[in-house]
XYZ file of C-alpha atoms in Angstrom:
650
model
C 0.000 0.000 0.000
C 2.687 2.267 0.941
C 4.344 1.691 -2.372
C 0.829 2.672 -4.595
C 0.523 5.755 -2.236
C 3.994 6.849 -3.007
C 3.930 6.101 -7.187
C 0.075 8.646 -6.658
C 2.335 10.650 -5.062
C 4.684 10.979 -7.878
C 2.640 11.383 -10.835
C 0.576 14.018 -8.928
C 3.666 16.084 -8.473
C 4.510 15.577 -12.168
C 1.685 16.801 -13.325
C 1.732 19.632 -11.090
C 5.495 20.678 -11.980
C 3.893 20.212 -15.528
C 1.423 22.696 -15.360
C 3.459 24.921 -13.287
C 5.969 24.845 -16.068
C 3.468 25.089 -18.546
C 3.826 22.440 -22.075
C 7.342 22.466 -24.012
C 8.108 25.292 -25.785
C 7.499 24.742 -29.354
C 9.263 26.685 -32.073
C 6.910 28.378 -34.430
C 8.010 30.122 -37.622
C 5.255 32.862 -37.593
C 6.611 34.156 -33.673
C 9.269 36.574 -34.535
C 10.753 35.981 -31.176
C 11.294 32.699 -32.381
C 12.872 33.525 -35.802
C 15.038 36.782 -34.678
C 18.513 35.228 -34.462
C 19.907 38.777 -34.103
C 20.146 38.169 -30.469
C 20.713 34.932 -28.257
C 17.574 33.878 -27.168
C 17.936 32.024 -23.941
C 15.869 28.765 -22.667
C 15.536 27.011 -19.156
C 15.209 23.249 -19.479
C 12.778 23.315 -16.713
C 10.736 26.636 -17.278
C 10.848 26.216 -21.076
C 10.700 22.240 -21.585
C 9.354 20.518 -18.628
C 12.345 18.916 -17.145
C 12.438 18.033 -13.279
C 16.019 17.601 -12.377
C 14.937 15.317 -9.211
C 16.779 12.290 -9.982
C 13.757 10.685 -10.172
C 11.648 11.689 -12.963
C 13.254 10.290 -16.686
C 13.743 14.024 -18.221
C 14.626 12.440 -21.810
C 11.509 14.005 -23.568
C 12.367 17.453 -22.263
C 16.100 17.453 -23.606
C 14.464 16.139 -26.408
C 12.055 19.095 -26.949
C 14.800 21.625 -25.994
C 16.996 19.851 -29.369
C 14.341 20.493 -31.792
C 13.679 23.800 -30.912
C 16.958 24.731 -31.188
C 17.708 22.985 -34.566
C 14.151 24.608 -35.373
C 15.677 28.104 -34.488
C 19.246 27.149 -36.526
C 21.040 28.130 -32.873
C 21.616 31.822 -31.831
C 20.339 29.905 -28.400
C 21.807 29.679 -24.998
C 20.209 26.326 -22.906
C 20.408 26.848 -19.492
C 20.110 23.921 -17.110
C 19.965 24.738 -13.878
C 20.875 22.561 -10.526
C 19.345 18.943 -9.604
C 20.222 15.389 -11.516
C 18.273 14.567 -14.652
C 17.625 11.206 -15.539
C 17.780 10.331 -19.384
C 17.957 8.053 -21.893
C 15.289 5.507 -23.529
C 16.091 3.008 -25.426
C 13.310 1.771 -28.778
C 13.386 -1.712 -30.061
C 14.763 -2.086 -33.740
C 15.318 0.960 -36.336
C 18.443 -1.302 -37.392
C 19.656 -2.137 -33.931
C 18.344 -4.379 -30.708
C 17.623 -1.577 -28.947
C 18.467 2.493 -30.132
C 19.623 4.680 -27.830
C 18.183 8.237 -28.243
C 20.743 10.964 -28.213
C 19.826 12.999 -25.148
C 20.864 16.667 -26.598
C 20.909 16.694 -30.452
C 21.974 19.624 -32.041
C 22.487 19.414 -35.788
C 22.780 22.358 -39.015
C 23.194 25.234 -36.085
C 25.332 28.208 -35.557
C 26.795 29.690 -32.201
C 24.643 27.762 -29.348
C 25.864 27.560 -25.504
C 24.371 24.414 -23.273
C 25.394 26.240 -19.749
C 24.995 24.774 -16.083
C 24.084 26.407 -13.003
C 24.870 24.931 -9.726
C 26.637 22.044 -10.939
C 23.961 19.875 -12.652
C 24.019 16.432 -13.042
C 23.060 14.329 -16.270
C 23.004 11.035 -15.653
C 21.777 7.860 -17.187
C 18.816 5.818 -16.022
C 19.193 2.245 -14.370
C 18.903 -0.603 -15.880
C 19.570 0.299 -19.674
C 21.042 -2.529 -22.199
C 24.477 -2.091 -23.384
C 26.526 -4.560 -25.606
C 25.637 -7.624 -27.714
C 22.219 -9.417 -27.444
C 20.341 -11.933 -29.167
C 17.287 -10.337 -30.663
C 15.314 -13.247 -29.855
C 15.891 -14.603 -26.203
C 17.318 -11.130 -25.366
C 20.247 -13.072 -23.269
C 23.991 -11.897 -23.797
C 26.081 -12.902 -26.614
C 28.819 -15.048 -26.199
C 31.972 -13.333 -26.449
C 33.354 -13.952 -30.213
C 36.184 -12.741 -32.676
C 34.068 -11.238 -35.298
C 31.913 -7.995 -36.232
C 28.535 -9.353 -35.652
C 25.395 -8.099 -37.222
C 24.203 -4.788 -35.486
C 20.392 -6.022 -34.840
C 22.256 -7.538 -31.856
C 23.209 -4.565 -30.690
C 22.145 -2.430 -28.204
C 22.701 1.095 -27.193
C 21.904 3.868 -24.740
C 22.937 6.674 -27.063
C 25.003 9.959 -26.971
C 24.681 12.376 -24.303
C 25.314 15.502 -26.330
C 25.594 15.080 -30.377
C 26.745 18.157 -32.369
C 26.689 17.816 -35.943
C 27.579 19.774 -38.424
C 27.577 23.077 -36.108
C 29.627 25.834 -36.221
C 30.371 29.124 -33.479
C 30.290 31.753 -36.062
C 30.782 35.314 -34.321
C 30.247 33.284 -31.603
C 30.909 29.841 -29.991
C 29.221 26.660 -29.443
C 29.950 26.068 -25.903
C 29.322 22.857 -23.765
C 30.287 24.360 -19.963
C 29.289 23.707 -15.924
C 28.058 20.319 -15.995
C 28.687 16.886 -15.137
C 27.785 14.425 -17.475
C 27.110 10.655 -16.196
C 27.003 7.646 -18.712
C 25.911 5.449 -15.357
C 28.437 2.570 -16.223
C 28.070 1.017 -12.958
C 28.102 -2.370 -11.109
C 24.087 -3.144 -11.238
C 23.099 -0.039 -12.740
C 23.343 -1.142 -16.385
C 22.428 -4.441 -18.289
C 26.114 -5.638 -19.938
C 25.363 -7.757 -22.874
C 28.309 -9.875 -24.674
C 31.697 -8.338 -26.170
C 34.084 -8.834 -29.378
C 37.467 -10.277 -28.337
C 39.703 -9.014 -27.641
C 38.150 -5.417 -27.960
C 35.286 -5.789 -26.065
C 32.266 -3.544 -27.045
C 32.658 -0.876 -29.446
C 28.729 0.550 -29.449
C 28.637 4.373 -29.067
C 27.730 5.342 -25.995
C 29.697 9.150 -25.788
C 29.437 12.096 -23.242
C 30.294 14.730 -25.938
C 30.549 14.014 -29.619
C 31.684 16.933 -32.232
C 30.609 15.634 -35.439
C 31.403 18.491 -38.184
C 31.435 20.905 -35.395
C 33.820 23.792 -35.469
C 34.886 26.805 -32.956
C 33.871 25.209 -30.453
C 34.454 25.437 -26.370
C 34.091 22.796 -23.584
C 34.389 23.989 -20.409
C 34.823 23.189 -16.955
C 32.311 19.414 -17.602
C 33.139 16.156 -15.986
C 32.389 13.329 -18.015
C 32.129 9.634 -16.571
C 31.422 6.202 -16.850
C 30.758 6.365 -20.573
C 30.718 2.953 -22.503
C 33.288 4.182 -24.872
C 34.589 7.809 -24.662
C 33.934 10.780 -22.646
C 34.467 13.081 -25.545
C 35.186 12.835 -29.385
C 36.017 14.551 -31.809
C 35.377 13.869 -35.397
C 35.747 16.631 -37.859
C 36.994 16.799 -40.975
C 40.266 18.888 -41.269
C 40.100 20.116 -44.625
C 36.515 21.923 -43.838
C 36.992 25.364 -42.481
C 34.154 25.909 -40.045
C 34.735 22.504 -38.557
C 38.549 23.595 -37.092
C 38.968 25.202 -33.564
C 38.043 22.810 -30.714
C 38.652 23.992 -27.371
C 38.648 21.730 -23.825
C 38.987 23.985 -20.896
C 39.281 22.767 -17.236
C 37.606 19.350 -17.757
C 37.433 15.957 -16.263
C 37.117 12.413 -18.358
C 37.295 9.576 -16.383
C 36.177 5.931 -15.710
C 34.807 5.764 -19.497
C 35.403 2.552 -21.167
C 37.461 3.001 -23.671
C 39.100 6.765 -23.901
C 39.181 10.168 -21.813
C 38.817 11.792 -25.024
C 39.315 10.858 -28.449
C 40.672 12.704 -31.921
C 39.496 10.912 -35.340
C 39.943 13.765 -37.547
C 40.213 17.622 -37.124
C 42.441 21.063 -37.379
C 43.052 22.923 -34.336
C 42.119 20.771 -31.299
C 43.474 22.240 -27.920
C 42.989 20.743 -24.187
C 44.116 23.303 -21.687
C 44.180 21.979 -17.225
C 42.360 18.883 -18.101
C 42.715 15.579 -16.870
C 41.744 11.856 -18.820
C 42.176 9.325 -16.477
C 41.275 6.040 -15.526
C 39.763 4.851 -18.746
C 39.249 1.114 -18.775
C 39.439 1.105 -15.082
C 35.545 0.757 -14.827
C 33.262 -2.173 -15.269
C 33.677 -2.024 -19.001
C 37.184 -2.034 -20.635
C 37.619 -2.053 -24.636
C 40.108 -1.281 -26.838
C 42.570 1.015 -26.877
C 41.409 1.829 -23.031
C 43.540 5.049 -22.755
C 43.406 8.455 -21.743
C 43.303 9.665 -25.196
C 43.663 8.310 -28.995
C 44.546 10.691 -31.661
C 44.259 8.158 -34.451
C 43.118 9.689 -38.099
C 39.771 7.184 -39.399
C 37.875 7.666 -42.586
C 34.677 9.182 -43.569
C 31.438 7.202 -42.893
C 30.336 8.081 -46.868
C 32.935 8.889 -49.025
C 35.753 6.915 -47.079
C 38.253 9.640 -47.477
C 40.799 9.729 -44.538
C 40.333 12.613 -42.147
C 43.971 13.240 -40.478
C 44.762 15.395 -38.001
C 46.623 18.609 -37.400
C 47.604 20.875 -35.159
C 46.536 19.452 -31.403
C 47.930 20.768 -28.378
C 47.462 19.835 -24.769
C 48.711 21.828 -22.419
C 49.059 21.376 -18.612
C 46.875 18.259 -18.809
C 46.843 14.795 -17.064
C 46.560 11.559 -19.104
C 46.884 8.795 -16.198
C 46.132 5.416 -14.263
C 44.532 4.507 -17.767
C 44.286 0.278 -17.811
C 46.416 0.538 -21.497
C 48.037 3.893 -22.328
C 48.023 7.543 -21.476
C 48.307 8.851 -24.536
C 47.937 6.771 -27.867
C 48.637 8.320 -31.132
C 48.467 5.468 -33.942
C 47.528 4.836 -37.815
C 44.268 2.545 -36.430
C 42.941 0.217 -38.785
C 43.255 2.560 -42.039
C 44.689 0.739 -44.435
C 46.615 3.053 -46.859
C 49.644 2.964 -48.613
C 52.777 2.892 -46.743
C 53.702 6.584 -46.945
C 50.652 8.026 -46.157
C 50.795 10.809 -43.913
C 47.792 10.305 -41.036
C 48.563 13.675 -39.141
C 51.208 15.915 -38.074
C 52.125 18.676 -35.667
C 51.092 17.428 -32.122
C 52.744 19.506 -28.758
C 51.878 18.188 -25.261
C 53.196 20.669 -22.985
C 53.695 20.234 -19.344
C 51.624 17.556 -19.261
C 51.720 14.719 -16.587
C 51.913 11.199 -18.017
C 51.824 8.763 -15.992
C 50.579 4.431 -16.812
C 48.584 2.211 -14.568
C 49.699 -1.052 -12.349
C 47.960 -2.891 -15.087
C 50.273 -1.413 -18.219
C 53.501 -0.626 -18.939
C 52.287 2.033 -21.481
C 52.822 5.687 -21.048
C 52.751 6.635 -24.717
C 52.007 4.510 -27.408
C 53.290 6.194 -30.895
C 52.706 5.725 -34.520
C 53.067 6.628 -38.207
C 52.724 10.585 -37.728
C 54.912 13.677 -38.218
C 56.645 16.324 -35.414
C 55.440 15.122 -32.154
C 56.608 16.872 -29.467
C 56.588 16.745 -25.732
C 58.030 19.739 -23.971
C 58.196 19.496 -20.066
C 56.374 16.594 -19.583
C 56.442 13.985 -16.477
C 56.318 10.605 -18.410
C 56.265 7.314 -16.341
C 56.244 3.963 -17.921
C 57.024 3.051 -21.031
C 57.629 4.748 -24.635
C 56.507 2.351 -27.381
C 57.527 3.883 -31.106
C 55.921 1.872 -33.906
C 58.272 4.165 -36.684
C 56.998 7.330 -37.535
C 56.978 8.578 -41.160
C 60.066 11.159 -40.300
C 61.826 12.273 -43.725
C 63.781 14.855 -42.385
C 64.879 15.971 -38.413
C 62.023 18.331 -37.954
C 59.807 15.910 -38.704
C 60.902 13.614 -36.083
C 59.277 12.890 -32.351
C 60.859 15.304 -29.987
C 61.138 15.157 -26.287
C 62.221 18.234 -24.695
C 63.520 18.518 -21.165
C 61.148 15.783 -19.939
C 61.326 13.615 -16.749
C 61.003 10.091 -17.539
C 60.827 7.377 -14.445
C 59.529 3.969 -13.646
C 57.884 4.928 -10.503
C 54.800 7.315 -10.049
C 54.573 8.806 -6.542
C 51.074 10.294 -5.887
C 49.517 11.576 -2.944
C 45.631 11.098 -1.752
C 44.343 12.763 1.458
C 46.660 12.241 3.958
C 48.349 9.166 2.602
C 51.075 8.940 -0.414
C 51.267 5.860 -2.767
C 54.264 4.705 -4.598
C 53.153 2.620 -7.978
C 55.539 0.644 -9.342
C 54.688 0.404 -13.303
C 53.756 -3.652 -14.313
C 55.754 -3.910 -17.323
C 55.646 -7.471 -19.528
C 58.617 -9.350 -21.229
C 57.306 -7.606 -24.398
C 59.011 -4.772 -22.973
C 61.290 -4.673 -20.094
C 62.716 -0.883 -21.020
C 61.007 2.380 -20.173
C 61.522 3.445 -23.944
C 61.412 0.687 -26.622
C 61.089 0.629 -30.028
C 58.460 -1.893 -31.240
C 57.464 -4.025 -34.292
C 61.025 -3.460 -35.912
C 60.453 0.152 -36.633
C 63.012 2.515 -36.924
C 63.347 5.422 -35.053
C 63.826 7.929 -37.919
C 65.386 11.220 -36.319
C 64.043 10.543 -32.505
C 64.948 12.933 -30.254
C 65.851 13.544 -26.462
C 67.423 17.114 -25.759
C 67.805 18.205 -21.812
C 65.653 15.071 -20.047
C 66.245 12.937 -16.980
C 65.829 9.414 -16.792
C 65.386 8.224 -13.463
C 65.177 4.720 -13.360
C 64.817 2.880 -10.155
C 63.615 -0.929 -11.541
C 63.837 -0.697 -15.175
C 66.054 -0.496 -17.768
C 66.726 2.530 -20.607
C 66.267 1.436 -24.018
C 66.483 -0.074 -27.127
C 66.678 2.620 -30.151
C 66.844 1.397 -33.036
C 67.638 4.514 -36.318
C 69.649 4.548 -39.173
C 73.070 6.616 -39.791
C 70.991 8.232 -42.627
C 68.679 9.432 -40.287
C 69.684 8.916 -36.793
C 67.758 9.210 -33.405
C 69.511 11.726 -30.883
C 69.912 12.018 -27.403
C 71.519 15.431 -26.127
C 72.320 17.482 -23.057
C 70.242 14.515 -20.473
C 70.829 12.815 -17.267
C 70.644 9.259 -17.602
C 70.282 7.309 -13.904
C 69.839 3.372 -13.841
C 69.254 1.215 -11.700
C 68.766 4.343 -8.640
C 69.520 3.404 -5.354
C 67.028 1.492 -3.464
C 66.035 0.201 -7.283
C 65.867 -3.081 -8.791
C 69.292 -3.835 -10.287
C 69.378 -7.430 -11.317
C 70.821 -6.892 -15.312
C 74.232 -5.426 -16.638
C 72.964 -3.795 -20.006
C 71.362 -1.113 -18.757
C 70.188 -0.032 -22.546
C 71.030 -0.224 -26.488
C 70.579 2.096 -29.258
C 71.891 1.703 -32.665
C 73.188 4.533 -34.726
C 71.776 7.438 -32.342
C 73.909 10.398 -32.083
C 74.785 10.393 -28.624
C 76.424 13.956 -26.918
C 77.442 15.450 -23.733
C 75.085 12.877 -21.475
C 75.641 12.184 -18.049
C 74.805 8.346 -17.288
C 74.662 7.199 -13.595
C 74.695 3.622 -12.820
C 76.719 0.545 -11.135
C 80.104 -0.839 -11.864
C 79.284 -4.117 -13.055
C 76.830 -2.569 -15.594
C 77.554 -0.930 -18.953
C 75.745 0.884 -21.772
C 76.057 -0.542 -25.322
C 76.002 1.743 -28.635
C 76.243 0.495 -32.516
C 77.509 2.680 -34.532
C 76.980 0.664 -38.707
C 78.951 -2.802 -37.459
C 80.970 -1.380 -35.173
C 79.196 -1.947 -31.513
C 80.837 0.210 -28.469
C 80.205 -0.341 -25.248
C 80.754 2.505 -22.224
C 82.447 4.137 -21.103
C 84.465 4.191 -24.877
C 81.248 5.878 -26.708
C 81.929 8.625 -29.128
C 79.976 11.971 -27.622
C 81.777 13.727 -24.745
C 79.166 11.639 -22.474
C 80.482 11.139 -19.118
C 79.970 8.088 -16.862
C 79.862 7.729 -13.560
C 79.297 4.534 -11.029
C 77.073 4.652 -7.802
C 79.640 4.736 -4.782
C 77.855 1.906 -2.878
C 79.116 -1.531 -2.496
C 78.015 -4.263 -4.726
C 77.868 -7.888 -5.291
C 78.678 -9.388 -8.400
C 76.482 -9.065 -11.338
C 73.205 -10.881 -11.066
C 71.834 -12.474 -13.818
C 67.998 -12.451 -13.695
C 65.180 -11.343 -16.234
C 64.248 -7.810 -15.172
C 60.458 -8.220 -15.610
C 58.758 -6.872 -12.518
C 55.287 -6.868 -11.616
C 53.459 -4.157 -10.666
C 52.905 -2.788 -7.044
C 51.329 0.112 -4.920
C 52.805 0.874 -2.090
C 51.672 3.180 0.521
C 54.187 5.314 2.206
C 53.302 6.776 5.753
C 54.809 10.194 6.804
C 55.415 11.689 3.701
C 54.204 15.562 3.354
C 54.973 15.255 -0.289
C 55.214 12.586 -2.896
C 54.911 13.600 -6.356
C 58.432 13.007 -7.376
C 60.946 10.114 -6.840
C 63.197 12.203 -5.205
C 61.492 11.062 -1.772
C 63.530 7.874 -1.925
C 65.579 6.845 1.101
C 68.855 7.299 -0.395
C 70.074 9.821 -3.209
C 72.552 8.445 -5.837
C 76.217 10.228 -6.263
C 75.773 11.479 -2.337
C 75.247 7.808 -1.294
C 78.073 6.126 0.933
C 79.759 3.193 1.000
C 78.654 0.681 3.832
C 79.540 -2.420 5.355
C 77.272 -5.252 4.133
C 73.802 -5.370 6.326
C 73.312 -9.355 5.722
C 75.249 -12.174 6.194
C 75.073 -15.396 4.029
C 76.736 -18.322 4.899
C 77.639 -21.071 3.952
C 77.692 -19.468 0.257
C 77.233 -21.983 -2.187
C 75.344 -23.724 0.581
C 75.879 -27.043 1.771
C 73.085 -29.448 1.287
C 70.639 -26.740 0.108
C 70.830 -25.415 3.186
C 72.073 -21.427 4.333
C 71.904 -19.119 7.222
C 70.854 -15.235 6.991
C 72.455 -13.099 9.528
C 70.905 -9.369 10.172
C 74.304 -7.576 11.441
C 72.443 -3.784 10.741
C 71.309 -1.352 13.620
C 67.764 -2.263 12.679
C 65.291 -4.410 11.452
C 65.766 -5.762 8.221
C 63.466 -7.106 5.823
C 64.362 -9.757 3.210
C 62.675 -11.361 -0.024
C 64.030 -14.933 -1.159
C 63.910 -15.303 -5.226
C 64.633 -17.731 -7.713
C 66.466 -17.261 -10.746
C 63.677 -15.876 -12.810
C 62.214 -13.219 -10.089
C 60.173 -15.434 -8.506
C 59.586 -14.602 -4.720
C 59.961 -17.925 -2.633
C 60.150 -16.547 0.624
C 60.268 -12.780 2.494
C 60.218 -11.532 5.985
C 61.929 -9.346 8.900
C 65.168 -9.964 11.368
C 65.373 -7.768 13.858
C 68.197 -6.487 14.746
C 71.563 -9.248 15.362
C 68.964 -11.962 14.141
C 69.758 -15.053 12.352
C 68.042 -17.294 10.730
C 68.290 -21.317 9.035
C 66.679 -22.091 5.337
C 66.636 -25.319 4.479
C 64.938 -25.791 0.604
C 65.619 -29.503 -0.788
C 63.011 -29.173 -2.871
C 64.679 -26.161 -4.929
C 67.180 -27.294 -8.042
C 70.682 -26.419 -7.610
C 71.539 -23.071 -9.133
C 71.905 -19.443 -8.744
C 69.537 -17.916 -6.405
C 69.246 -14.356 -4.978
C 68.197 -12.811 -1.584
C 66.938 -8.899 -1.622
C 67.318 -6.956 1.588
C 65.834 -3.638 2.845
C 66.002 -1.340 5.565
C 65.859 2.486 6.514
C 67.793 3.634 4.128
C 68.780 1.033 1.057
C 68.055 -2.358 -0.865
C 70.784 -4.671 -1.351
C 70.828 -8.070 -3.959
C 73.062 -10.592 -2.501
C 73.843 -13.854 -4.903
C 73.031 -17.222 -3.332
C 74.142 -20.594 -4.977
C 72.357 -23.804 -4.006
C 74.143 -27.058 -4.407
C-alpha cells in the first residue's frame, strides 16, 4: 500500500510541476521571437521544456524538446540547465539495432549555441539500460566472439550531447558547468556480450563533435561512458569545422578513452585531466586516456587526419592501457601516407597504470613533441613517417621514471609500473620500426627498476639524445641486469649516465658496436659509490605494485627515496650469508644492521619464494631440498637502502 501511495504521489507532483511549467516550448516560424537570431535567445530546461532535475523523474523528452527547438531556431540559443540530476535516456526496439539509444541533446545544421549549467547539474543515465551484444530473440547476452557481428544484436543507450555539423560563427558553441554521467556502474546497467579481444565498441559518448567547429568545452566532468567521454570527429580540410577547445575538464572511468581525436584542425585541451579509462566495469580497446588516431569518412571513405593538437598542462593517467595513444588505427593506406602531423603536449603529466607498462604509445605521424612533460612507464615507437629531423618525435627537457609517486588525502602511494617481457625498457622501439630522427634534448631518466632502451635509427637518419641525465638502476632500485640499454646509430652527446660498476651501456655505430664508457659523444659516466655484489643475472620483468608510504608531506616526485645516488656512501654489508654456495641446500641469513631488516628470497627468474623481517643481530636457518641447484638471490631492505646478494644452491 505504501508503495501505490507513493507512485500517486509521484505522478501528482509531475503533473503539477507540468502545469506549473506550462507544455514544451514549441518553435513556431510565424513568432518573430522565435525567428530573430539577431540576439541569443535564452531557454531554461525546466521553465521552457518541462524537465524536473529530481533524480527521479526520466527528463529524456524534455532534452528532447529543448533539441528540436533549437535545430528549429538554426542556434543563436543559450540552454540553461539549472541545478538537480536529470535522468535520461530511452532506449526503442529495432530501427536497425536491438535496442536504439536516443541521443539525449541533439543539435544538428546550427550556428553559435551555448548548453550552460548552473549549480553544478548532473546528467546522468537511467538504471537498468542494455548495453553490448544481445540476441534479438531470447534477449540473453552474446557469447563473447572474434568477429563484427550483425548490429540487430546490438544495443545502445545513445550519446549524451551530439553536435553535428555546427559551427560558433561570431560566436561559440559552448558545452560548460556540468557533469555528465554515462551510469556505467556495477548493477546499474544491463552488460550484454563483447568482441574479443576489444570488447564492445557501441557508441555510448558524453560529448561528440561531429562536423562541429569553434567550439568550447568547459569546466564538464564526463564519466562512466561505454566508450569515450568526448570525441572529436571533424573533418580537417573543412573550415568551419577547425577550432576545438577543452577547458578545465574531467574524463574519467569511461570505457574506452578520456577523449578521443578521429579527424580535425586545431584541437586544444588546456588543465584537463583523462584518467582512468578502462578502469571501470567495461574495458575495450585502446582503453587510454586519449587516442589521436586519423579514421575515414562514414560516406565517401576519405581519410580525415589530423593537425595541429595541443594539450597543455593536462593529465593523461592510471589509464588500464596507455596515457596517450597516437596510432595509424585500422586505415589501411599505402605505406607513406601521412595520417597527421604537428602534435605539442606541454607540461603535461603522463603517468601508466599497475595494469600497463604504457605511457605513450606512438605511430606513423609527423613532429610530435613533448616539452616538459612527467612521463612514467614506457615509450613504445611503432616508426613514424620522419623524412627529415624536424619531422621527427621530440622530447624536450622531460622527466622520464619507472615509478609514479602520488599523494591522496593524507596518505602517499608509490606505484611501481607492471611492465611485460614484451618490454622490459622504459623506452622501446616496437614491431622493428626505426626510429627515424628521434629525439631527447635536456631530459632525466630516473630509473629505479627498469632499464633505458632499445633505439633502433639509421646513420641516414639517426635518433639523438643530447644534453640529459641518464640514472639506472637508482639506489634502493631493482638492479638485477648489466645492459642497462642499447641504441643503434643514435647520435649520442654530452650525457651524463649514472649507474653501477658491473653494468655498462652498449652503442652500434653501422657494425661497429661500443660499449661505455668508450662511446663517441663527450658523455660522461659515472658509477654509484655503494658496495656491490657481483652481477646478477635475472630477467628484469617486474610486476606491478602500490605501495603506501606513511609520513610523507609530499610525494609527487621520486626524489622522496631513502637514499640519493652520487651522495650515497659506502657501507659495510647489512646481511650475512653463509655457507655461500650452501651445503646441502641449506644457508643461514644473519641481520648484522642497527635495525630491522626485511628480506625477499627469489629464484632465478624473479620469482619470490620466501620474504620476511630480522630484527636487529637476528639469524636465521633455510633449508629448501626441494629447490634445483643453481643461482639464487636474496633482496634486503632497511631504513635507508636495498641490497641483492647472490646465493648458490648445491
Amino acid at each position: 500500500m505504501k508503495s501505490v501511495k507513493r507512485i500517486v504521489l509521484l505522478a501528482i507532483l509531475s503533473v503539477v510541476c507540468m502545469s506549473s511549467y506550462g507544455q514544451p516550448l514549441q518553435f513556431n516560424p510565424n513568432n518573430p521571437a522565435h525567428t530573430d537570431t539577431s540576439t541569443i535567445m535564452v531557454l531554461n530546461i525546466k521553465t521552457d521544456f518541462g524537465a524536473l532535475g529530481n533524480n527521479v523523474t526520466n527528463d529524456q523528452d524534455a532534452f528532447e524538446a529543448a533539441s528540436e527547438f533549437i535545430n528549429a531556431r538554426k542556434g543563436y540559443c543559450q540552454l540553461i540547465i539549472p541545478a538537480g540530476t536529470y535522468r535520461v535516456g530511452k532506449q526503442t526496439p529495432g530501427l536497425f539495432y536491438y535496442l536504439t539509444g536516443r541521443d539525449v541533446l541533439k543539435i544538428m545544421n546550427c550556428t553559435n549555441v551555448s548548453i550552460t549549467g548552473n549549480g553544478s547539474p548532473v546528467i546522468q543515465y537511467a538504471d537498468n539500460l542494455r548495453y553490448g551484444y544481445f540476441d534479438p530473440i531470447t534477449g540473453s547476452p552474446t557469447n563473447p566472439i572474434d568477429h563484427w557481428i550483425d548490429a540487430y544484436t546490438w544495443a545502445t543507450p545513445g550519446n549524451c550531447i551530439y553536435i553535428y555539423n555546427s559551427n560558433g560563427g561570431d560566436g561559440r558553441i559552448r558545452i560548460s558547468g556540468l557533469t555528465l554521467d554515462g551510469n556505467m556502474y556495477g548493477g546499474k546497467v544491463v552488460i550484454g556480450g563483447s568482441l574479443v579481444p576489444i570488447n564492445i565498441q557501441i557508441e555510448h559518448f558524453g560529448i561528440f563533435l561531429h562536423g562541429a567547429g569553434k567550439v568550447t568545452i568547459e569546466n564538464v566532468t564526463t564519466r562512466r561512458f561505454g566508450l569515450d567521454g568526448i570525441i572529436i570527429r571533424n573533418n580537417p580540410d573543412n573550415p568551419a569545422h577547425r577550432d576545438v577547445v577543452v577547458n578545465n575538464c574531467l574524463s574519467e572511468y569511461n570505457g574506452r578513452l578520456g577523449i578521443s581525436v578521429i579527424g580535425g584542425r586545431d584541437v586544444t585541451l588546456n588543465n584537463s585531466s583523462f584518467n582512468n579509462s578502462g578502469m571501470g566495469i567495461i574495458a575495450s580497446a585502446p582503453c587510454a586516456g586519449i587516442d589521436i588516431e586519423a579514421e575515414k569518412e562514414y560516406i565517401t571513405q576519405s581519410l580525415w587526419r589530423i593537425y595541429d593538437f595541443k594539450a597543455n598542462n593536462c593529465e593523461f593517467g592510471n589509464n588500464k592501457n596507455a596515457g596517450v595513444v597516437i596510432v595509424a588505427g585500422a586505415v589501411v593506406t599505402p605505406a607513406d601516407t601521412l595520417f597527421g602531423n604537428n602534435f605539442v603536449f606541454s607540461n603535461c603529466d603522463i603517468y601508466a597504470a599497475p595494469t600497463s607498462s604504457f605511457a605513450i604509445d606512438l605511430g606513423q605521424y609527423r613532429k610530435i613533441t613533448f616539452d616538459h612533460c612527467n612521463i612514467t612507464g614506457a615509450v613504445f615507437d611503432a616508426g613514424n613517417r620522419a623524412y627529415k629531423p624536424e619531422d621527427g618525435v621530440k622530447f624536450l627537457s622531460c622527466y622520464f621514471r619507472d615509478i609514479y609517486y602520488k599523494k591522496t588525502g593524507s596518505s602517499c602511494y608509490k606505484t611501481r609500473q607492471h611492465y611485460t617481457e614484451l618490454s622490459s625498457v622504459i623506452f622501446s622501439t616496437r614491431d622493428n620500426a626505426l626510429s627515424s630522427y628521434m629525439q631527447f634534448d635536456n631530459c632525466v631518466f630516473d630509473l629505479a627498476y627498469k632499464r633505458l632502451w632499445n633505439i633502433y635509427s639509421t646513420p641516414q637518419a639517426p635518433a639523438s639524445v643530447t644534453n640529459c641525465v641518464i640514472k639506472a638502476s637508482t639506489t634502493g632500485g631493482y638492479i638485477d641486469f648489466t645492459q642497462i640499454g642499447f641504441d643503434s646509430n643514435a647520435v649520442l652527446q654530452n650525457n651524463k649516465f649514472v649507474f653501477y660498476d658491473f653494468q655498462e651501456y652498449r652503442h652500434q655505430q653501422g657494425n661497429t658496436i661500443y660499449a661505455s664508457p668508450n662511446i663517441p659523444g663527450n658523455n660522461q659516466f659515472t658509477f654509484y659509490n655503494i658496495v656491490t655484489n657481483p652481477a646478477p643475472a635475472v630477467r628484469d620483468t617486474i610486476y606491478g605494485k602500490v605501495e603506501r608510504i606513511d609520513g610523507v608531506d609530499s610525494c609527487l616526485f621520486t626524489g622522496n627515496r631513502t637514499t640519493g645516488t652520487e651522495d650515497a656512501v659506502k657501507q659495510a654489508p647489512s646481511l650475512i650469508v653463509y655457507p655461500n654456495p650452501s651445503s646441502d641446500h641449506s644457508f643461514t641469513i644473519k641481520n648484522t644492521s642497527e635495525g630491522s631488516l626485511e628480506y625477499t628470497f627469489l629464484d632465478f627468474n624473479g620469482r619470490r619464494i620466501s620474504y620476511g623481517t630480522l630484527r636487529r643481530s637476528e639469524q636465521k636457518q633455510f633449508h629448501f631440498p626441494e629447490l634445483a641447484a643453481g643461482v639464487y638471490f636474496i633482496r634486503t631492505r632497511d631504513e635507508k637502502t636495498t641490497r641483492t646478494i647472490k646465493v648458490v644452491l648445491q
